[in-house]
PDB file of C-alpha atoms and ligand atoms in Angstrom:
ATOM      1  CA  UNK A   1      -8.894  -9.392  -5.040  1.00 95.00           C
ATOM      2  CA  UNK A   2      -6.666  -6.792  -3.380  1.00 96.00           C
ATOM      3  CA  UNK A   3      -2.988  -6.577  -4.364  1.00 98.00           C
ATOM      4  CA  UNK A   4      -0.365  -4.668  -2.406  1.00 98.00           C
ATOM      5  CA  UNK A   5       3.414  -4.383  -2.285  1.00 98.00           C
ATOM      6  CA  UNK A   6       5.360  -4.591   0.955  1.00 98.00           C
ATOM      7  CA  UNK A   7       8.468  -2.627   1.817  1.00 97.00           C
ATOM      8  CA  UNK A   8      10.508  -5.755   1.030  1.00 97.00           C
ATOM      9  CA  UNK A   9      10.273  -4.886  -2.676  1.00 98.00           C
ATOM     10  CA  UNK A  10      13.703  -4.486  -4.273  1.00 98.00           C
ATOM     11  CA  UNK A  11      12.438  -3.133  -7.596  1.00 98.00           C
ATOM     12  CA  UNK A  12      13.690  -6.081  -9.628  1.00 98.00           C
ATOM     13  CA  UNK A  13      10.950  -5.682 -12.248  1.00 98.00           C
ATOM     14  CA  UNK A  14       9.853  -9.309 -12.350  1.00 98.00           C
ATOM     15  CA  UNK A  15       6.241  -8.474 -11.509  1.00 98.00           C
ATOM     16  CA  UNK A  16       5.917  -5.826 -14.222  1.00 98.00           C
ATOM     17  CA  UNK A  17       7.501  -8.180 -16.752  1.00 98.00           C
ATOM     18  CA  UNK A  18       4.836 -10.779 -15.944  1.00 98.00           C
ATOM     19  CA  UNK A  19       1.924  -8.372 -15.519  1.00 98.00           C
ATOM     20  CA  UNK A  20       2.635  -4.908 -16.945  1.00 97.00           C
ATOM     21  CA  UNK A  21      -1.004  -3.884 -16.666  1.00 97.00           C
ATOM     22  CA  UNK A  22      -1.068  -4.066 -12.887  1.00 98.00           C
ATOM     23  CA  UNK A  23       2.563  -3.609 -11.794  1.00 98.00           C
ATOM     24  CA  UNK A  24       4.718  -0.602 -12.585  1.00 98.00           C
ATOM     25  CA  UNK A  25       8.243   0.142 -11.363  1.00 98.00           C
ATOM     26  CA  UNK A  26       8.815   3.656 -10.110  1.00 96.00           C
ATOM     27  CA  UNK A  27      12.356   4.248  -8.972  1.00 92.00           C
ATOM     28  CA  UNK A  28      13.299   1.119  -7.046  1.00 94.00           C
ATOM     29  CA  UNK A  29       9.830   0.124  -6.014  1.00 97.00           C
ATOM     30  CA  UNK A  30       6.804  -1.518  -7.597  1.00 98.00           C
ATOM     31  CA  UNK A  31       3.379   0.096  -7.455  1.00 98.00           C
ATOM     32  CA  UNK A  32      -0.005  -1.458  -8.176  1.00 98.00           C
ATOM     33  CA  UNK A  33      -2.686  -0.069 -10.438  1.00 97.00           C
ATOM     34  CA  UNK A  34      -5.714  -1.380  -8.520  1.00 96.00           C
ATOM     35  CA  UNK A  35      -8.164  -0.565 -11.301  1.00 97.00           C
ATOM     36  CA  UNK A  36      -6.564  -3.134 -13.593  1.00 97.00           C
ATOM     37  CA  UNK A  37      -6.454  -6.051 -11.152  1.00 97.00           C
ATOM     38  CA  UNK A  38      -9.903  -7.211 -12.234  1.00 95.00           C
ATOM     39  CA  UNK A  39      -9.377  -9.394 -15.291  1.00 96.00           C
ATOM     40  CA  UNK A  40      -5.669  -9.889 -14.554  1.00 96.00           C
ATOM     41  CA  UNK A  41      -6.003 -11.969 -11.406  1.00 97.00           C
ATOM     42  CA  UNK A  42      -4.103 -14.997 -12.694  1.00 97.00           C
ATOM     43  CA  UNK A  43      -1.055 -12.989 -13.671  1.00 97.00           C
ATOM     44  CA  UNK A  44      -1.176 -11.158 -10.318  1.00 98.00           C
ATOM     45  CA  UNK A  45      -0.854 -14.556  -8.653  1.00 97.00           C
ATOM     46  CA  UNK A  46       1.935 -15.538 -11.057  1.00 98.00           C
ATOM     47  CA  UNK A  47       3.788 -12.319 -10.206  1.00 98.00           C
ATOM     48  CA  UNK A  48       3.390 -12.965  -6.480  1.00 98.00           C
ATOM     49  CA  UNK A  49       4.819 -16.468  -6.911  1.00 98.00           C
ATOM     50  CA  UNK A  50       7.763 -15.200  -8.938  1.00 98.00           C
ATOM     51  CA  UNK A  51       8.621 -12.214  -6.725  1.00 98.00           C
ATOM     52  CA  UNK A  52      12.058 -13.103  -5.314  1.00 98.00           C
ATOM     53  CA  UNK A  53      11.401 -11.460  -1.948  1.00 98.00           C
ATOM     54  CA  UNK A  54       7.692 -12.343  -1.643  1.00 98.00           C
ATOM     55  CA  UNK A  55       6.737  -8.670  -1.506  1.00 98.00           C
ATOM     56  CA  UNK A  56       3.400  -9.041  -3.309  1.00 98.00           C
ATOM     57  CA  UNK A  57       0.482  -9.604  -0.989  1.00 98.00           C
ATOM     58  CA  UNK A  58      -2.846 -10.805  -2.354  1.00 97.00           C
ATOM     59  CA  UNK A  59      -6.033 -10.915  -0.321  1.00 94.00           C
ATOM     60  CA  UNK A  60      -9.666 -11.458  -0.923  1.00 85.00           C
ATOM     61  CA  UNK A  61      -9.903 -14.216  -3.466  1.00 69.00           C
TER      62      UNK A  61
HETATM   63  S1  LIG B   1       8.828  -8.831  -8.304  1.00 93.85           S
HETATM   64 FE1  LIG B   1       8.750  -8.312  -6.127  1.00 93.85          FE
HETATM   65  S2  LIG B   1      10.722  -7.364  -5.666  1.00 93.85           S
HETATM   66 FE2  LIG B   1      10.510  -7.390  -7.878  1.00 93.85          FE
HETATM   67  S3  LIG B   1       9.639  -5.363  -8.330  1.00 93.85           S
HETATM   68 FE3  LIG B   1       7.920  -6.776  -8.138  1.00 93.85          FE
HETATM   69  S4  LIG B   1       7.263  -6.624  -5.974  1.00 93.85           S
HETATM   70 FE4  LIG B   1       9.316  -5.717  -6.155  1.00 93.85          FE
END
């Protein structure tokens, strides 16, 4: 699974609240820690569903 954040991100923090291992807010933007995606796939999907601007892209699963 590959997780990325698009430029639509508004830094709301919802993804890091759901999945703090993978998503971190820096300034007004979320970043992904790709090394921690493995084992946290379900909460990556949950974060993508909950993102209010659909900025989380998930491929390869
Ligand atoms: S939930 Fe979406 S908009 Fe909010 S910080 Fe995460 S990627 Fe950005």
